[in-house]
Amino acid sequence: MPVSERLHLLILGGTSEARALAGEAVARLGQRLRVTTSLAGRTRDFARPAGELRRGGFGGAEGLAVYLREARVDLVVDATHPFAARVSASAQAACRSLHVPLLGLSRPPWQRRAGDRWIEVPDADAAALAVGRLGCRAFLTIGRGALASFARAEQVHFLIRLVEPAETPPPLRSFEMIFGRGPFTEENERLIMTRHRIDVLVAKASGGASTEAKLAAARHMSIPVILLRRPKKNTDESVARVEDALAWVERKLDASLET
Ligand code: NAP
């Protein structure tokens, strides 16, 4: 098929699922499909996905609509992190306005198990209110976005884990930073929590295998977990597995040949 006739798939990325989908789509459908992954571009050290890559924000829903038109995008898979709500809302609005098919690809949430001491809260502010009641040495694994919320928990010492150093230090009275990118092992998580005398864990309800080990470690150490609930994403159609997203893309490709 001539390159100009291939359909163009845009994957909104930043997750392992997005990278896996780009790899599978290029390998299995690359003859019929042009694949571009978009990243927010905040981390310096990232794994390059298969296919084409663009980085940086679009400028909201309107900017994304301009991009979709100019880059002649035929299909969009929103495979962003379950907590990346703004870019998903933009995708929803832009795709609707241009009648571009949109699929959400979002990993299933974690399931509570016997022994878990989870306290679910709606957001970082609520987590910050709860943390001092549950412990005095907190392991904070929520990324860098909402660290300022925890400034009010003045009596708590925070161990903050980020993927890479932040440009500005968080406005917290007492903290240490460690750096690391999943997948993490339970053994490693237990070691960290023991070494730092952690008595409460704060995490996002992200789901996925890569960061689940900290929950198993907390369960076995009987440490309470403040779990931030996922924001709502209103994508009309969504799947939880990469293979189902690939099947959706393939169906759209087949349908385009029939028209
Ligand atoms: P967000 O709050 O939904 O997005 C903030 C802004 O960043 C968006 O409005 C958009 O800017 C830009 N953006 C986000 N994702 C983009 C993408 N894939 N391509 C181009 N622009 C993007 O998202 P976030 O929570 O800051 O997450 C940013 C990225 O990190 C996402 O790609 C996400 O998948 C990944 N990530 C997030 C988390 C998390 O916990 N939030 C964890 C792991 C990975 P414009 O409005 O200018 O278009």
XYZ file of C-alpha atoms and ligand atoms in Angstrom:
307
model
C 0.000 0.000 0.000
C 1.451 3.425 -0.898
C 2.595 5.326 2.202
C 0.152 8.174 1.459
C -2.823 5.777 1.607
C -2.055 4.329 5.008
C -4.385 5.320 7.846
C -2.777 7.410 10.577
C -3.111 6.260 14.196
C -2.260 8.670 17.001
C -1.494 7.060 20.364
C -1.609 9.411 23.343
C 1.111 7.815 25.405
C 3.251 7.996 28.502
C 2.464 4.460 29.715
C 3.846 0.972 29.157
C 0.541 0.049 27.472
C 0.964 2.866 24.944
C 4.492 1.699 24.159
C 3.331 -1.908 23.792
C 0.481 -0.842 21.502
C 2.833 1.196 19.293
C 5.167 -1.814 19.028
C 2.381 -4.237 18.124
C 0.661 -1.830 15.721
C 3.887 -1.135 13.817
C 4.906 -4.805 13.750
C 1.525 -6.246 12.788
C -0.258 -3.467 10.900
C 2.589 -1.222 9.752
C 1.954 -1.994 6.068
C -1.485 -0.413 6.342
C -0.972 1.984 9.215
C 1.153 4.980 10.119
C 1.667 5.075 13.874
C 2.550 8.202 15.863
C 2.919 8.313 19.642
C 2.513 11.601 21.474
C 4.254 12.203 24.811
C 3.826 15.156 27.150
C 7.622 15.464 27.076
C 8.229 16.056 30.774
C 10.687 13.224 31.464
C 14.140 13.478 29.955
C 14.862 9.781 30.108
C 12.146 7.821 28.332
C 11.851 4.651 26.263
C 11.286 5.505 22.626
C 8.201 3.792 21.179
C 8.110 2.126 17.766
C 6.853 4.310 14.915
C 6.891 8.103 14.878
C 7.138 10.273 17.958
C 6.039 13.807 18.841
C 6.548 15.468 22.221
C 4.933 18.346 24.102
C 1.401 19.574 24.821
C -0.962 20.408 21.962
C -2.500 23.478 23.569
C -5.723 21.966 24.907
C -8.585 20.497 22.909
C -8.383 23.175 20.239
C -4.670 22.642 19.723
C -5.173 18.909 19.541
C -7.949 19.384 16.950
C -5.563 21.465 14.835
C -2.921 18.758 15.130
C -5.395 15.996 14.203
C -6.399 17.926 11.093
C -2.911 18.936 10.008
C -1.354 15.523 10.631
C -4.362 13.846 8.983
C -5.011 11.575 11.916
C -7.701 8.945 11.248
C -7.832 7.177 14.625
C -6.849 8.004 18.194
C -6.104 5.664 21.085
C -5.892 7.465 24.399
C -3.467 5.231 26.288
C -2.465 7.871 28.822
C -2.119 7.136 32.529
C -5.421 6.715 34.449
C -4.599 9.943 36.339
C -3.891 12.007 33.217
C -7.408 13.456 33.049
C -6.805 16.738 31.227
C -5.303 15.305 28.069
C -8.087 12.690 27.960
C -10.752 15.409 28.172
C -8.996 17.229 25.321
C -8.931 14.050 23.252
C -12.612 13.484 23.853
C -13.545 17.029 22.783
C -11.202 17.207 19.785
C -12.152 13.790 18.412
C -15.845 14.517 18.839
C -15.614 17.803 17.004
C -13.817 16.212 14.050
C -15.637 12.836 14.143
C -12.335 11.025 14.585
C -12.843 7.598 16.253
C -11.371 7.518 19.767
C -10.651 4.521 21.990
C -9.526 4.660 25.623
C -6.937 2.097 26.703
C -6.751 2.012 30.477
C -5.349 -0.701 32.724
C -7.767 -2.270 35.222
C -7.684 -0.943 38.790
C -6.057 -2.960 41.591
C -8.330 -5.197 43.657
C -8.322 -5.057 47.436
C -7.058 -8.274 49.080
C -7.344 -9.759 52.557
C -4.977 -7.916 54.877
C -5.013 -4.672 52.895
C -5.506 -1.553 55.020
C -6.579 0.859 52.276
C -8.119 4.245 52.941
C -9.484 5.562 49.654
C -9.563 9.331 49.211
C -10.702 11.515 46.302
C -7.528 13.554 45.833
C -4.148 14.681 47.179
C -5.673 17.308 49.499
C -7.774 14.641 51.211
C -4.701 12.369 51.400
C -2.740 15.188 53.057
C -5.480 15.622 55.670
C -5.464 11.883 56.453
C -1.730 11.165 56.442
C -0.815 12.670 59.831
C -3.624 10.723 61.521
C -2.220 7.427 60.246
C 1.522 7.797 60.649
C 4.519 10.052 61.015
C 6.838 8.644 58.296
C 5.048 8.485 54.939
C 6.208 6.934 51.666
C 4.821 9.251 48.993
C 4.539 7.646 45.546
C 2.181 9.991 43.706
C 4.572 11.684 41.275
C 5.592 15.312 41.497
C 2.325 17.020 40.483
C 0.545 17.244 43.840
C 3.408 17.296 46.356
C 2.534 20.822 47.537
C -0.760 19.522 48.975
C 1.253 17.725 51.669
C 2.793 20.926 53.045
C -0.081 21.096 55.565
C 1.035 17.763 57.123
C 3.847 19.506 58.983
C 4.395 16.790 61.571
C 5.006 14.067 58.947
C 8.386 13.127 57.455
C 8.055 12.189 53.759
C 10.057 9.756 51.678
C 9.259 10.845 48.122
C 9.927 8.571 45.162
C 10.026 10.151 41.709
C 11.062 8.875 38.285
C 13.688 11.595 38.025
C 14.678 14.716 40.017
C 12.158 17.578 40.024
C 13.294 21.028 38.922
C 12.222 22.643 42.191
C 12.194 21.017 45.642
C 8.739 20.340 47.129
C 7.558 22.834 49.785
C 7.581 20.240 52.580
C 9.113 20.741 56.015
C 10.793 17.340 56.266
C 11.489 15.033 53.323
C 13.976 12.821 51.485
C 13.891 11.883 47.819
C 14.655 8.646 46.055
C 14.451 7.988 42.328
C 13.300 4.948 40.430
C 11.098 3.709 37.640
C 9.027 0.505 37.855
C 8.763 -2.382 37.712
C 9.580 -2.674 41.415
C 9.824 -5.946 43.326
C 8.090 -6.615 46.620
C 11.431 -7.432 48.203
C 12.801 -4.042 47.196
C 9.688 -2.224 48.391
C 9.844 -3.959 51.769
C 13.511 -3.050 52.073
C 12.774 0.620 51.369
C 9.890 0.739 53.827
C 11.893 -1.014 56.537
C 15.028 1.051 56.050
C 13.094 4.323 56.170
C 10.811 3.173 59.031
C 7.729 3.915 56.919
C 4.412 3.688 58.770
C 2.025 4.893 56.045
C 2.076 4.635 52.242
C 0.424 7.178 49.918
C -0.243 6.003 46.364
C -2.435 6.631 43.343
C -4.879 3.856 42.405
C -3.035 3.531 39.119
C -3.413 -0.212 38.561
C -0.885 -2.215 36.571
C 1.798 -4.692 37.519
C 4.741 -2.337 37.425
C 3.971 -0.466 40.669
C 1.792 -3.012 42.473
C 4.608 -4.441 44.634
C 4.424 -1.578 47.147
C 0.835 -2.605 47.971
C 1.904 -6.209 48.592
C 4.767 -4.954 50.772
C 2.389 -2.721 52.763
C -0.055 -5.634 53.162
C 2.629 -7.920 54.547
C 3.991 -5.224 56.842
C 0.457 -4.220 57.925
C 1.082 -0.623 56.864
C -1.975 1.518 56.018
C -2.243 2.793 52.438
C -3.893 6.069 51.488
C -5.053 5.440 47.959
C -6.025 8.334 45.700
C -9.057 7.372 43.604
C -8.837 7.599 39.832
C -10.360 10.648 38.184
C -13.278 9.962 35.852
C -12.470 9.680 32.164
C -15.491 9.877 29.909
C -14.198 8.156 26.796
C -17.221 6.559 25.063
C -15.422 3.371 24.144
C -12.605 1.894 26.166
C -10.687 -1.342 26.699
C -8.250 -2.560 29.330
C -5.872 -4.697 27.265
C -3.412 -3.807 24.537
C -4.599 -6.712 22.353
C -8.175 -5.382 22.496
C -6.979 -1.937 21.431
C -5.079 -3.536 18.562
C -8.196 -5.460 17.505
C -10.165 -2.174 17.522
C -7.544 -0.568 15.271
C -7.617 -3.560 12.953
C -11.405 -3.411 12.718
C -11.219 0.271 11.784
C -8.608 -0.531 9.130
C -10.767 -3.284 7.656
C -13.818 -1.021 7.679
C -11.901 1.712 5.851
C -11.087 -0.713 3.021
C -14.765 -1.575 2.639
C -15.849 2.049 2.170
P -2.694 15.653 32.226
O -2.833 16.364 33.515
O -3.878 14.982 31.650
O -2.100 16.594 31.117
C -1.610 17.881 31.351
C -1.230 18.464 30.022
O -0.059 17.803 29.501
C -2.288 18.233 28.961
O -3.298 19.202 29.051
C -1.485 18.273 27.696
O -1.129 19.610 27.360
C -0.181 17.621 28.097
N -0.161 16.177 27.819
C -0.423 15.160 28.679
N -0.237 13.991 28.086
C 0.136 14.246 26.818
C 0.490 13.433 25.724
N 0.495 12.092 25.816
N 0.850 14.048 24.571
C 0.864 15.414 24.478
N 0.543 16.226 25.484
C 0.193 15.653 26.644
O -1.531 14.550 32.323
P -0.386 14.323 33.429
O -0.993 13.654 34.585
O 0.362 15.612 33.576
O 0.521 13.253 32.651
C 1.397 13.669 31.627
C 1.885 12.442 30.881
O 2.549 11.557 31.785
C 0.766 11.646 30.219
O 1.172 11.346 28.919
C 0.618 10.416 31.078
O 0.252 9.284 30.315
C 1.993 10.262 31.706
N 1.949 9.715 33.068
C 1.184 10.323 34.012
C 1.145 9.791 35.288
C 0.274 10.396 36.346
O 0.271 9.871 37.472
N -0.476 11.449 36.080
C 1.908 8.662 35.587
C 2.694 8.074 34.598
C 2.711 8.621 33.336
P -2.005 20.484 26.329
O -3.261 20.835 27.068
O -1.125 21.657 26.052
O -2.263 19.645 25.128
